[in-house]
Amino acid sequence: MVLTKEYTTSPPTFKHLTPYERGKICALLKEGFSPTQIAKKLGRHRSTIYREIKRGTTTQLRTDLTTYSTYFP
């Protein structure tokens, strides 16, 4: 009996965001672009951008003890 490998799924084709792309996301967010617009500009899927923004967003404390959220690449 001969066994053959028949794969039914294709290998993943993802790639990580580069530091340049993360910096670009930060700059575009500060300019007021939406995550969907940023995804189109970078040629990435919008869920990738949404996940990156969620992953990199932190809550900061101002000197008057109020909080704000911001994205850090």
Coordinates of C-alpha atoms in Angstrom, one line a residue:
M1 CA 0.0 0.0 0.0
V2 CA 1.4 3.4 -1.1
L3 CA 0.5 6.5 0.9
T4 CA 0.5 9.8 -0.8
K5 CA 0.2 13.2 0.7
E6 CA -2.8 15.0 -0.5
Y7 CA -3.2 18.3 1.2
T8 CA -6.6 19.9 1.1
T9 CA -5.6 23.3 2.4
S10 CA -3.1 25.8 1.1
P11 CA -0.3 27.0 3.3
P12 CA -0.8 30.4 5.0
T13 CA 0.4 33.4 3.0
F14 CA 0.3 36.0 5.7
K15 CA 3.2 38.4 6.5
H16 CA 3.9 40.6 9.5
L17 CA 3.4 44.4 9.4
T18 CA 6.7 46.2 9.1
P19 CA 7.8 49.0 11.5
Y20 CA 7.3 51.4 8.6
E21 CA 3.7 50.3 8.1
R22 CA 3.0 50.6 11.9
G23 CA 4.4 54.2 11.8
K24 CA 2.3 54.9 8.7
I25 CA -0.8 53.7 10.6
C26 CA 0.0 56.0 13.5
A27 CA 0.5 59.0 11.2
L28 CA -2.7 58.3 9.3
L29 CA -4.7 57.9 12.5
K30 CA -3.5 61.3 13.7
E31 CA -4.6 62.8 10.4
G32 CA -8.1 61.5 10.9
F33 CA -8.2 58.6 8.4
S34 CA -10.5 55.6 9.2
P35 CA -9.0 52.1 9.5
T36 CA -10.7 51.2 6.3
Q37 CA -9.0 54.1 4.4
I38 CA -5.7 53.2 6.0
A39 CA -6.1 49.6 4.8
K40 CA -6.7 50.7 1.3
K41 CA -3.6 53.0 1.4
L42 CA -1.4 50.3 2.7
G43 CA -2.8 47.5 0.6
R44 CA -3.8 45.4 3.6
H45 CA -7.0 43.9 4.7
R46 CA -9.0 46.1 7.0
S47 CA -9.2 43.5 9.8
T48 CA -5.4 43.5 9.9
I49 CA -5.5 47.3 10.5
Y50 CA -8.3 47.0 13.1
R51 CA -6.4 44.2 15.0
E52 CA -3.1 46.2 14.9
I53 CA -4.9 49.3 16.2
K54 CA -6.5 47.3 19.0
R55 CA -3.2 45.6 19.9
G56 CA -1.3 48.9 20.0
T57 CA -3.7 51.1 21.8
T58 CA -3.0 52.0 25.4
T59 CA -4.6 54.2 28.0
Q60 CA -2.4 57.1 29.1
L61 CA -2.7 59.4 32.1
R62 CA -2.5 63.2 31.7
T63 CA -0.9 65.5 34.3
D64 CA -4.4 66.5 35.4
L65 CA -5.2 62.8 36.0
T66 CA -7.6 62.4 33.1
T67 CA -7.1 59.4 30.8
Y68 CA -7.0 59.1 27.1
S69 CA -6.4 56.3 24.6
T70 CA -3.7 56.5 21.9
Y71 CA -2.0 54.1 19.4
F72 CA 1.7 53.4 19.8
P73 CA 3.4 51.5 17.0

